mmCIF file of C-alpha atoms and ligand atoms in Angstrom:
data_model
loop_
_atom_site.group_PDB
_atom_site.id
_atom_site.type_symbol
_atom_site.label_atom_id
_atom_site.label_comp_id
_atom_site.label_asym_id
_atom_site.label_seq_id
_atom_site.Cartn_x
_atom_site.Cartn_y
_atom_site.Cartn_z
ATOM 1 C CA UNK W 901 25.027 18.660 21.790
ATOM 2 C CA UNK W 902 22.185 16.093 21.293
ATOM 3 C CA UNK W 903 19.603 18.451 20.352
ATOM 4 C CA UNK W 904 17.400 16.562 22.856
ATOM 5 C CA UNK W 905 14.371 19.167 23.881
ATOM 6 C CA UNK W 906 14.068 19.645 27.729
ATOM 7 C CA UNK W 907 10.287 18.627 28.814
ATOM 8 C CA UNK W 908 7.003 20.728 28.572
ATOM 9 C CA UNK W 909 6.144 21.183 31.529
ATOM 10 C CA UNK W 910 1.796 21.136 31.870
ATOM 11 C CA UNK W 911 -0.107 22.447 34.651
ATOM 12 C CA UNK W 912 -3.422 21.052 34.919
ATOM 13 C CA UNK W 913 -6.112 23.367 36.174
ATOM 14 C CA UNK W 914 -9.064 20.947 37.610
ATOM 15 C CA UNK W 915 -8.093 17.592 38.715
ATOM 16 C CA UNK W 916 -11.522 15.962 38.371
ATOM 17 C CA UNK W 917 -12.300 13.286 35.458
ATOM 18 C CA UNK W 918 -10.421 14.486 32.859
ATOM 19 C CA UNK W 919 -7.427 15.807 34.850
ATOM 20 C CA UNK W 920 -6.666 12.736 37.067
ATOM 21 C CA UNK W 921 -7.371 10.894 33.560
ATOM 22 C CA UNK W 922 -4.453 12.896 32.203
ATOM 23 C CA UNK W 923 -1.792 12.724 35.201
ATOM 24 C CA UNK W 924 -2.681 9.106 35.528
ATOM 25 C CA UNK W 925 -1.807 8.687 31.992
ATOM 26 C CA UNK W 926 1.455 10.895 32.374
ATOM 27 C CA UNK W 927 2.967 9.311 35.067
ATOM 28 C CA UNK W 928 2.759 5.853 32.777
ATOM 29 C CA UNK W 929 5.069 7.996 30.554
ATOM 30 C CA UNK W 930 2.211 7.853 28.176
ATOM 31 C CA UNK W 931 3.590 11.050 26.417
ATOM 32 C CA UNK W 932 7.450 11.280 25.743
ATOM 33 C CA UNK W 933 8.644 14.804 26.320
ATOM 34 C CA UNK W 934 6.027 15.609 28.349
ATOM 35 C CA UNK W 935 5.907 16.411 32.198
ATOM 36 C CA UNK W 936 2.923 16.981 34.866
ATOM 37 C CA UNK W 937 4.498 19.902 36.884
ATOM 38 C CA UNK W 938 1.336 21.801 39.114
ATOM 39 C CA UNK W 939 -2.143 21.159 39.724
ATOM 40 C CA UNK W 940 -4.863 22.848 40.699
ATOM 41 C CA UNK W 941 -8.247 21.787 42.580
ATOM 42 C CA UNK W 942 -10.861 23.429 44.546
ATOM 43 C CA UNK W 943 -9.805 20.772 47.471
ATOM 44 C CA UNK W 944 -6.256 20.860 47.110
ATOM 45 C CA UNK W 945 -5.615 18.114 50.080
ATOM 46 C CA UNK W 946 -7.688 15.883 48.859
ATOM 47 C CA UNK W 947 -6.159 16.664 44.854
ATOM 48 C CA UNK W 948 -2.591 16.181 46.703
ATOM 49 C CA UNK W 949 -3.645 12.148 48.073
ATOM 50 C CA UNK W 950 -5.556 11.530 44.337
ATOM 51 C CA UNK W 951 -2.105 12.346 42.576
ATOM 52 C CA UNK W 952 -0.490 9.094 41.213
ATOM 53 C CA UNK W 953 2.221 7.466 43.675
ATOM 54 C CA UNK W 954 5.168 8.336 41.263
ATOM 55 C CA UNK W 955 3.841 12.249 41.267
ATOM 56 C CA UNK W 956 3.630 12.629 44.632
ATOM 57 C CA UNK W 957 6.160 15.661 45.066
ATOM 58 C CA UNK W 958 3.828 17.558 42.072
ATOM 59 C CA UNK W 959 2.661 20.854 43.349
ATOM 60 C CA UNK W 960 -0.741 21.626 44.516
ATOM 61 C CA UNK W 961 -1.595 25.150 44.118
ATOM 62 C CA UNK W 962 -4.185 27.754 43.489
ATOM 63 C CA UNK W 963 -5.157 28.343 39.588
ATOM 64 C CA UNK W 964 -3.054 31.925 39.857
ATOM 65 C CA UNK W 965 0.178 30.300 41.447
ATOM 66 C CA UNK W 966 0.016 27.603 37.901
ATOM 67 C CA UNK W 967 1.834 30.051 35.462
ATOM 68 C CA UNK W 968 5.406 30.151 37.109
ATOM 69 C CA UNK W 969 5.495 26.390 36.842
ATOM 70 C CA UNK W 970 4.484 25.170 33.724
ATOM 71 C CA UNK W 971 5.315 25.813 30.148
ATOM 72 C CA UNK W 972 1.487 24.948 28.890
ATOM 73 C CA UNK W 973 -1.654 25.163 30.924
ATOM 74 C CA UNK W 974 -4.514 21.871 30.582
ATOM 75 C CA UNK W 975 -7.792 23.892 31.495
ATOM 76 C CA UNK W 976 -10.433 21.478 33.017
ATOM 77 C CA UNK W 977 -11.910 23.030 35.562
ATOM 78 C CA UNK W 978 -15.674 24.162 35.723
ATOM 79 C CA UNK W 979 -16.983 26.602 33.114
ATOM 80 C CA UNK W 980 -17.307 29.946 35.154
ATOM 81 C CA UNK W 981 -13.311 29.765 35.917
ATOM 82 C CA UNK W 982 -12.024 29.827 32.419
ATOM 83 C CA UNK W 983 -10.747 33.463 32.383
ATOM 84 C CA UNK W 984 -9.336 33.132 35.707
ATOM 85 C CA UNK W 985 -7.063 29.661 34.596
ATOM 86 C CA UNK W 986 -6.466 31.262 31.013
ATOM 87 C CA UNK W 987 -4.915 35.085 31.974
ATOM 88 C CA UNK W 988 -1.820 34.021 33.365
ATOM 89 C CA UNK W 989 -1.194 31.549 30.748
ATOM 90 C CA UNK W 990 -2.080 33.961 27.884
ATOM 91 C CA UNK W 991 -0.183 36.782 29.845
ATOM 92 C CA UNK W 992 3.129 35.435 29.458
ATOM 93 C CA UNK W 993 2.883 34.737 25.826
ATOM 94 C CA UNK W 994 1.972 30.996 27.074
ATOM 95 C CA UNK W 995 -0.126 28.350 25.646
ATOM 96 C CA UNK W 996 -3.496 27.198 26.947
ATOM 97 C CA UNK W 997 -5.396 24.061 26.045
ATOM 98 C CA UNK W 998 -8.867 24.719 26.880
ATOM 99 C CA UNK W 999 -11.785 22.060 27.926
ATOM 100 C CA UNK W 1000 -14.409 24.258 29.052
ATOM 101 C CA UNK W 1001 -15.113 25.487 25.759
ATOM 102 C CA UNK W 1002 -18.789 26.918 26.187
ATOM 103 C CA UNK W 1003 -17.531 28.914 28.552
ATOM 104 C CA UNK W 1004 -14.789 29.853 25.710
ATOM 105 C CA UNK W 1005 -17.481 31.365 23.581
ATOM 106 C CA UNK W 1006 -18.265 33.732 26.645
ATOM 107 C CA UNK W 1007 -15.066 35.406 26.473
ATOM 108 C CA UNK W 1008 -13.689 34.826 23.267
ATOM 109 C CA UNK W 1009 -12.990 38.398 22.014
ATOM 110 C CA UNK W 1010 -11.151 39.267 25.351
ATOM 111 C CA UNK W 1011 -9.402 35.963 25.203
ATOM 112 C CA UNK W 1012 -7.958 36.101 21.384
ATOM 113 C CA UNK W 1013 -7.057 39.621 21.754
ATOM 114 C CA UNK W 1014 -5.031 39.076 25.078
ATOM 115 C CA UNK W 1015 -3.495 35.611 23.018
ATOM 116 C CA UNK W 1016 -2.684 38.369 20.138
ATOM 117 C CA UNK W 1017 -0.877 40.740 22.269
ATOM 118 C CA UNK W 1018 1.407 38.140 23.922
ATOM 119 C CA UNK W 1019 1.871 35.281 21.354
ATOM 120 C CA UNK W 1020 0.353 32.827 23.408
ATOM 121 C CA UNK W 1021 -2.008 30.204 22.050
ATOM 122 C CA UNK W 1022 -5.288 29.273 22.674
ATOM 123 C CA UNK W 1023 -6.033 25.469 21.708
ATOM 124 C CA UNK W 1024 -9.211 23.458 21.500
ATOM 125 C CA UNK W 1025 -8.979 19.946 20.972
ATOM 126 C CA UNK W 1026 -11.428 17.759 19.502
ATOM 127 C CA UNK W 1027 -12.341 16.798 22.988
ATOM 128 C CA UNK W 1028 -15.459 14.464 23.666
ATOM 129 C CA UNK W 1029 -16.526 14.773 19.670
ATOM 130 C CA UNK W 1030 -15.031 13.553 15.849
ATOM 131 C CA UNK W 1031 -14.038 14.833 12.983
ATOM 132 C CA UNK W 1032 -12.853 18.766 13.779
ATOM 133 C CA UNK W 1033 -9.880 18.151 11.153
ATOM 134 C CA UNK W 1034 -12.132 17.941 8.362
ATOM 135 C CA UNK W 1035 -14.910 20.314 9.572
ATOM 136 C CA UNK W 1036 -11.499 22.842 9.871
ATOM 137 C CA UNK W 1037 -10.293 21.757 6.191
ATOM 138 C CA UNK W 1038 -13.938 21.651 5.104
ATOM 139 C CA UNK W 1039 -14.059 25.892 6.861
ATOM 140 C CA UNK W 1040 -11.210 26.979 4.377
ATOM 141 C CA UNK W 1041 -13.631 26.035 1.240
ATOM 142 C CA UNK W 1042 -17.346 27.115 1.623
ATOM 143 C CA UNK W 1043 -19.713 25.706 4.056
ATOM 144 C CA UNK W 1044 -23.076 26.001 4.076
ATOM 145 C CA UNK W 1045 -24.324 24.258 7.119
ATOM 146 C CA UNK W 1046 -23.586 22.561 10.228
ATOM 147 C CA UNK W 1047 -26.302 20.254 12.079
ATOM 148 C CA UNK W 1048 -25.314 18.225 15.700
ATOM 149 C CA UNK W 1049 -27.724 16.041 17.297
ATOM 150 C CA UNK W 1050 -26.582 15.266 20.655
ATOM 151 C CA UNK W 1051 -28.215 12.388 22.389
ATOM 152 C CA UNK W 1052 -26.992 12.255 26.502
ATOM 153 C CA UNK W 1053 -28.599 9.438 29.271
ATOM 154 C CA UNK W 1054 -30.343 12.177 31.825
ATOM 155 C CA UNK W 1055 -28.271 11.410 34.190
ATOM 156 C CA UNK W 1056 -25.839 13.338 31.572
ATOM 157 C CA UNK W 1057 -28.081 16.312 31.780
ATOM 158 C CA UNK W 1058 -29.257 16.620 35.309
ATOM 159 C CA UNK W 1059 -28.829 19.970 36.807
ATOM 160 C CA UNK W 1060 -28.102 22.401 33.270
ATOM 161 C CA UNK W 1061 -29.189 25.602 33.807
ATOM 162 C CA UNK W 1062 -31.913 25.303 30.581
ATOM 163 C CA UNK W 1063 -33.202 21.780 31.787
ATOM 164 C CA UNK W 1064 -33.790 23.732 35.670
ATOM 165 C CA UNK W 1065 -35.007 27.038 34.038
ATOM 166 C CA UNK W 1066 -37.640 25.467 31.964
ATOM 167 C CA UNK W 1067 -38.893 22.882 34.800
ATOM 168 C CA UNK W 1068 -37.940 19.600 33.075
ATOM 169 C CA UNK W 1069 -38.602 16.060 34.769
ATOM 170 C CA UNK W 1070 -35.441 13.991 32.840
ATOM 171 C CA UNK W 1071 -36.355 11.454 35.239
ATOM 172 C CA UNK W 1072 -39.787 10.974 34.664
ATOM 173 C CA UNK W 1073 -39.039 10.294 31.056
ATOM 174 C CA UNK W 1074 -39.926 6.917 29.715
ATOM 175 C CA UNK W 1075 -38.992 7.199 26.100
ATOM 176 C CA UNK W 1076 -35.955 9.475 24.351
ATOM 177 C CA UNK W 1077 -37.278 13.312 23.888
ATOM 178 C CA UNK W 1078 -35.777 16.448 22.157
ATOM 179 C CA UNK W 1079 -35.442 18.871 25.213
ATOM 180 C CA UNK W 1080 -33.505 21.559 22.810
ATOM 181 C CA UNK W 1081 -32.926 23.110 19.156
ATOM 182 C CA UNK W 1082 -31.347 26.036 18.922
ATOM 183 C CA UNK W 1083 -27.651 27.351 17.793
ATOM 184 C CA UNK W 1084 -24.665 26.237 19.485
ATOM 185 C CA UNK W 1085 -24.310 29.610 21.380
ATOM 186 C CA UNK W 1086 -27.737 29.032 22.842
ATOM 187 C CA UNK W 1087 -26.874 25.017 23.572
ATOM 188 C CA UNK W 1088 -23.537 26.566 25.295
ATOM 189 C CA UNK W 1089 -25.505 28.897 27.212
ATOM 190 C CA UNK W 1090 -28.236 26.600 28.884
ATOM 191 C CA UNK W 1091 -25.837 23.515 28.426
ATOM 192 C CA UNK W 1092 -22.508 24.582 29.872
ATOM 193 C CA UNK W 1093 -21.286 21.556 31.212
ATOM 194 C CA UNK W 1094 -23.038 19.392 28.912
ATOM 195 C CA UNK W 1095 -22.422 20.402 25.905
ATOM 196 C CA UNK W 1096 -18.852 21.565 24.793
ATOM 197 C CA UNK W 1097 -18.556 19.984 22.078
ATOM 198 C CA UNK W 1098 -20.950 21.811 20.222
ATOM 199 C CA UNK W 1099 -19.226 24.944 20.759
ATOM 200 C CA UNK W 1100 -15.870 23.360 19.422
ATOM 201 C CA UNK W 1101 -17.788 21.942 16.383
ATOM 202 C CA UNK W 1102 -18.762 26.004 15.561
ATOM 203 C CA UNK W 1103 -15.252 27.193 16.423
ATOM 204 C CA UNK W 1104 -14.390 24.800 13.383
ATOM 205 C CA UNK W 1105 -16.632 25.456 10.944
ATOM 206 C CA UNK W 1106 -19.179 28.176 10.890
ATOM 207 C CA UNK W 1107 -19.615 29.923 13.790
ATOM 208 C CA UNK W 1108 -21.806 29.207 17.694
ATOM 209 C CA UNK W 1109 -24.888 30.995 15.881
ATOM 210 C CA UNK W 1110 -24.834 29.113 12.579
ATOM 211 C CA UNK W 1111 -24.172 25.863 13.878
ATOM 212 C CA UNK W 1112 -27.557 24.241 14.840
ATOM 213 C CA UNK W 1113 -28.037 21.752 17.550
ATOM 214 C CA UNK W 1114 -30.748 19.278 19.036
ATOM 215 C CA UNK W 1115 -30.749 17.928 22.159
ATOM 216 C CA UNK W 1116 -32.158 14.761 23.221
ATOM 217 C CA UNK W 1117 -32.614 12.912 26.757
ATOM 218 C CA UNK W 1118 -32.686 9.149 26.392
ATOM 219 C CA UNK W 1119 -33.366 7.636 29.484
ATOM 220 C CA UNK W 1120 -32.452 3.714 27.321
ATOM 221 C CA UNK W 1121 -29.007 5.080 26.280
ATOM 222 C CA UNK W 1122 -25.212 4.438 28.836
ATOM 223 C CA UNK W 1123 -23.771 6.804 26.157
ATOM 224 C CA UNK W 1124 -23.117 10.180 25.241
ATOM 225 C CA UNK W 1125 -24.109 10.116 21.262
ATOM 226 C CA UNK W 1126 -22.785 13.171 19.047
ATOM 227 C CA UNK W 1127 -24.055 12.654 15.087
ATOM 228 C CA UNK W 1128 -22.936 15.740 12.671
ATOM 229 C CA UNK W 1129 -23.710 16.594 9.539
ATOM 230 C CA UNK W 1130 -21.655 18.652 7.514
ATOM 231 C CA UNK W 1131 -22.587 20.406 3.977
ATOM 232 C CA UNK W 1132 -20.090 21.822 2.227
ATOM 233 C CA UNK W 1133 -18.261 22.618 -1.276
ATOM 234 C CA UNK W 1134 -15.472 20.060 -0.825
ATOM 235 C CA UNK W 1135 -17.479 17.268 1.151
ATOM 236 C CA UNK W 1136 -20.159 16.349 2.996
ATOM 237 C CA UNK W 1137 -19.561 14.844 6.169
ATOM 238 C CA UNK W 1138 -22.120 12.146 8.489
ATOM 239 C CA UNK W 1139 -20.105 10.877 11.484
ATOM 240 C CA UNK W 1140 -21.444 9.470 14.876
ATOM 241 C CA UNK W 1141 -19.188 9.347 18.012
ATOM 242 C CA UNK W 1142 -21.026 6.863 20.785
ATOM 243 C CA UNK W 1143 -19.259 8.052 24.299
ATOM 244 C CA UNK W 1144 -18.023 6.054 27.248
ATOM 245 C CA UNK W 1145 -18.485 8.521 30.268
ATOM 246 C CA UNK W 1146 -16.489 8.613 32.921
ATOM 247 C CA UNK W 1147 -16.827 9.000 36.548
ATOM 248 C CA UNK W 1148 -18.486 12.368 35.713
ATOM 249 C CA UNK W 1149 -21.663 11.316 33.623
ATOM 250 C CA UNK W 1150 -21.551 14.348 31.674
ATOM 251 C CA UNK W 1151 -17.534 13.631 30.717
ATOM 252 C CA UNK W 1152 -16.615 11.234 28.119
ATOM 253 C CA UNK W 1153 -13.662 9.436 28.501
ATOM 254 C CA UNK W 1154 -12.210 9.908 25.296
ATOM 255 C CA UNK W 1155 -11.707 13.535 26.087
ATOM 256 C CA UNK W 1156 -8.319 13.346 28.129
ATOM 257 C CA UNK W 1157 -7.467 11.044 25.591
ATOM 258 C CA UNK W 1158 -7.727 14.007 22.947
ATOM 259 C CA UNK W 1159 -5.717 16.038 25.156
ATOM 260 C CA UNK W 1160 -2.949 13.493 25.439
ATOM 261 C CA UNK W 1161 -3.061 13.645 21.489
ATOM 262 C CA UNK W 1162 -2.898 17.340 21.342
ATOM 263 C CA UNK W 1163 -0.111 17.214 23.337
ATOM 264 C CA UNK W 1164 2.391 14.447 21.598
ATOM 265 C CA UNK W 1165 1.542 16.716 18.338
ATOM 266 C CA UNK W 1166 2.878 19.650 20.306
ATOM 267 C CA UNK W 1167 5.847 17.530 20.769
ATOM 268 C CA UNK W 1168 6.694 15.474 18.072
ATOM 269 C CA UNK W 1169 8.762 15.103 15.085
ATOM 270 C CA UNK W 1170 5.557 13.992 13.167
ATOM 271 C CA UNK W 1171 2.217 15.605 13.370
ATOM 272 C CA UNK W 1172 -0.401 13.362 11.610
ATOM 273 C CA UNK W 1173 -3.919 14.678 10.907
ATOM 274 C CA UNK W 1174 -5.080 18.666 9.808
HETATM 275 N N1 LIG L 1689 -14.313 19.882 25.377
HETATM 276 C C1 LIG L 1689 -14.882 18.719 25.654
HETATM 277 O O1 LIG L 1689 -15.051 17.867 24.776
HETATM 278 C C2 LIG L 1689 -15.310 18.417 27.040
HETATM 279 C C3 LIG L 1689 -15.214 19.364 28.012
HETATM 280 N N2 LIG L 1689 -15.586 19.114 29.309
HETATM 281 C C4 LIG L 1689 -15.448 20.205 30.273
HETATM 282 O O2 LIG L 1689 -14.175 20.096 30.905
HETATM 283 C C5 LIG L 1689 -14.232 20.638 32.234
HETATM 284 C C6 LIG L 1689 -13.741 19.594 33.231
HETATM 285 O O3 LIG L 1689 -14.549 18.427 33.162
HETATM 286 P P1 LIG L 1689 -14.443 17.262 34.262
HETATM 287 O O4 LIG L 1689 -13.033 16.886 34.496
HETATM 288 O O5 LIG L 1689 -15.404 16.212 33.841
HETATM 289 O O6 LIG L 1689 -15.006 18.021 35.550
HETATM 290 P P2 LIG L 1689 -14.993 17.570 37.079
HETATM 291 O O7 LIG L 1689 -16.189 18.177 37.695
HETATM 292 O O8 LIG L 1689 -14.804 16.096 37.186
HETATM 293 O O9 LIG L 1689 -13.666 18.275 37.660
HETATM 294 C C7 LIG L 1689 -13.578 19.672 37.862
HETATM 295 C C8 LIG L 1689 -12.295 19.976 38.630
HETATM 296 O O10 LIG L 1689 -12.183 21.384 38.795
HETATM 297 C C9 LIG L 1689 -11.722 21.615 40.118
HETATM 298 N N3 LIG L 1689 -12.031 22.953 40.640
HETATM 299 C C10 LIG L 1689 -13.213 23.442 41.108
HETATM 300 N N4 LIG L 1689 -13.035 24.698 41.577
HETATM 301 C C11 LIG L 1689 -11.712 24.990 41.416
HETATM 302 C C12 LIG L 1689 -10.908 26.118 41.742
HETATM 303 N N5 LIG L 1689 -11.429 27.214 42.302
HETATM 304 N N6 LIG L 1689 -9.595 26.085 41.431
HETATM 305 C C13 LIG L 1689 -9.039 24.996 40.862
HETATM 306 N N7 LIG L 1689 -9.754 23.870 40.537
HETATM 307 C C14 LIG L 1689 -11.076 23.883 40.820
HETATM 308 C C15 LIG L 1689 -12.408 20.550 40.957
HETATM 309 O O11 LIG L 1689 -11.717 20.429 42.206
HETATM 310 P P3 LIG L 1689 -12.091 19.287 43.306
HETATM 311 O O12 LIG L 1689 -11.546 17.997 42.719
HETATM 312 O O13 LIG L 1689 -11.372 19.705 44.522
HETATM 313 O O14 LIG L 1689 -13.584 19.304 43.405
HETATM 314 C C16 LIG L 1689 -12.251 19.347 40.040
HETATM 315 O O15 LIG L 1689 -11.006 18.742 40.245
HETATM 316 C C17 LIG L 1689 -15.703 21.042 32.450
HETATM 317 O O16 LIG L 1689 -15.876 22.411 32.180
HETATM 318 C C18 LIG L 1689 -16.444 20.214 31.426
HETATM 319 O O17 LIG L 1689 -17.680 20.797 31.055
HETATM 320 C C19 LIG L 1689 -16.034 17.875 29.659
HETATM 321 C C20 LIG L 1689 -16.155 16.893 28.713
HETATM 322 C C21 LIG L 1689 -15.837 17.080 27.329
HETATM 323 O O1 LIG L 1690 -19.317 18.151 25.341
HETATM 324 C C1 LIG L 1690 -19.280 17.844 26.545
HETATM 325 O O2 LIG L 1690 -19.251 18.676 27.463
HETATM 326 C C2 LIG L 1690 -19.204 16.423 26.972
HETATM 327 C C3 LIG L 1690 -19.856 15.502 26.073
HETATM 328 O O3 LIG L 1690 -20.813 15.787 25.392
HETATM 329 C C4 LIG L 1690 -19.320 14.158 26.030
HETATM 330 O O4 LIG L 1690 -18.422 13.820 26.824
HETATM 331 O O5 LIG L 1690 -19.775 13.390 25.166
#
C-alpha cells in the first residue's frame, strides 16, 4: 500500500469566466490530486466545444445529473440557481464551494441546516476580495465594525437590479460617484452579480447587516477596487485589492484563482493560511 489518495473528483456548475478559468487551469495539472469530472452550462453544446482539448471526454450535463459524478461541487453559475446546484451536493453529505455568494445569504438558514443534517460542507472562498483569514481570526476576538468601499468601471455595474430600479445613467457619468451605502445584505440584494464579495466579507466577520458598504461607479477606472477596513480588539485591518476582470466585466480574474487555492488546501499535506 502507498497510501496514495485516489482524485477528487469536482463538478463545475457554470462554465462561464470563472469555470472555463478553472478547467483550463486543471487540465495544465495545475492542482495535484485534483480531477475535472462534469460540467454544467445553460448551452451544454457549446460548454462541450469550450472544454480544453485534453478534457474532451468530460461530461456535459444538467446541474441535477452533477452529484453522481463528482466528489465536490464548484458553484459558478448565476445567482438565482444556487439552491438548485447546492441540494444534491449537500444531500449526500457532499461538499460545495460556492461563488454566488449573495445569493448564499438568500438561503442561508435552509442551506446550513440541510449541510448539518448530512455532513456536507458549505465553503466560501475568498473569491474576488483579500484578507478573509484575518477578518475570520479577527471574528473569534471582538469586532466592532466592518466598512467596504467598492469602486467597479460601469461597465462592471450595468444591468444590477438597484442601478435599473432607481433609473441610473452609469454611462452618462463623467466623474466617479457613490451610487450605494447601505449593509451588505442590501448591496447583495440590488448588487447580485456585482457584488459577492461583500457578502463573503460579512460571512467572516460580523454579519450581511452589520457590515457596511459603498458603492462607487468610476467611469476612469479598468479595475474592480475593494478597500476594507476592519476595527477590532486584536487588529485593525486597511487592505485594498485592485481587480483584473475577466471576460465577464463584473468577474475578477483572481477569483478562479481562489478556488484553485481552496482546493490544493482541500488536498494537501500542508494547509498554509487561517
Ligand atoms: N465570490 C466571488 O468573489 C465572485 C463571485 N462571482 C459570481 O460567480 C458566479 C459565476 O460568475 P461568472 O463565471 O463570471 O459568470 P458567467 O456569466 O461568465 O458564467 C455563468 C455560467 O453559468 C451557466 N449557466 C446558466 N444557466 C445555467 C443552467 N441552467 N445550468 C447550468 N449552468 C448554467 C452559463 O452557461 P452558458 O455558458 O451556456 O451561458 C455560464 O457558463 C456569478 O454568480 C458571479 O456573480 C463572480 C466574481 C467574484
Ligand atoms: O464580488 C463580485 O461579484 C465580483 C467582484 O467584485 C470582483 O470581481 O472584483
Amino acid at each position: 500500500m502507498t497510501g496514495e489518495a485516489p482524485p477528487l473528483r469536482v463538478a463545475l456548475a457554470g462554465f462561464g469566466a470563472i469555470g472555463q478559468q478553472i478547467a483550463e487551469a486543471l487540465a495544465a495539472g495545475a492542482v495535484e490530486g485534483v480531477e475535472l469530472a462534469a460540467v454544467s452550462a445553460r448551452d451544454r453544446d457549446a460548454a462541450a466545444r469550450r472544454l480544453p482539448e485534453s478534457l474532451r471526454d468530460v461530461p456535459v450535463v444538467t446541474l441535477e445529473e452533477l452529484e453522481p459524478l463528482a466528489d465536490v461541487l464548484i458553484e459558478c453559475a448565476p445567482a438565482a440557481l444556487l439552491p438548485q446546484a447546492l441540494d444534491p451536493f449537500l444531500t449526500a453529505g457532499k461538499s460545495a464551494i460556492v461563488l454566488s455568494v449573495s445569493a448564499l445569504l438568500d438561503h442561508y438558514d435552509m442551506l446550513v441546516a440541510r449541510a448539518r443534517e448530512t455532513g456536507g460542507r458549505i465553503v466560501v472562498p475568498t473569491g474576488a476580495l483579500l484578507g478573509l483569514d484575518a477578518v475570520t481570526a479577527a471574528a473569534e476576538g471582538e469586532i466592532t465594525s466592518v466598512r467596504m468601499v467598492t469602486r467597479k468601471p460601469v461597465r462592471g455595474l450595468l444591468g444590477a437590479p438597484y442601478v435599473v430600479e432607481k433609473g441610473l445613467d452609469l454611462e452618462s457619468f463623467k466623474t466617479e460617484t457613490r451610487i450605494f451605502e447601505g449593509s451588505a445584505r442590501e448591496a447583495a440584494a440590488g448588487f447580485p452579480a456585482n457584488l459577492n464579495v461583500a457578502a463573503a466579507l460579512s460571512l467572516a466577520g460580523i454579519g450581511p447587516d452589520r457590515t457596511m458598504v459603498e458603492i462607487w461607479a468610476d467611469p476612469e477606472s479598468t479595475r474592480n477596487r475593494h478597500s476594507i477596513v476592519v476595527e477590532s480588539d486584536s487588529a485593525r485591518l486597511d487592505m485594498t485589492i485592485e481587480n483584473v476582470p475577466t471576460a465577464n466585466p463584473k468577474t475578477g480574474r483572481i477569483t478562479a484563482l481562489s478556488v484553485l487555492a481552496i482546493l490544493r488546501k482541500m488536498t494537501s499535506s500542508i494547509r498554509v493560511g487561517t
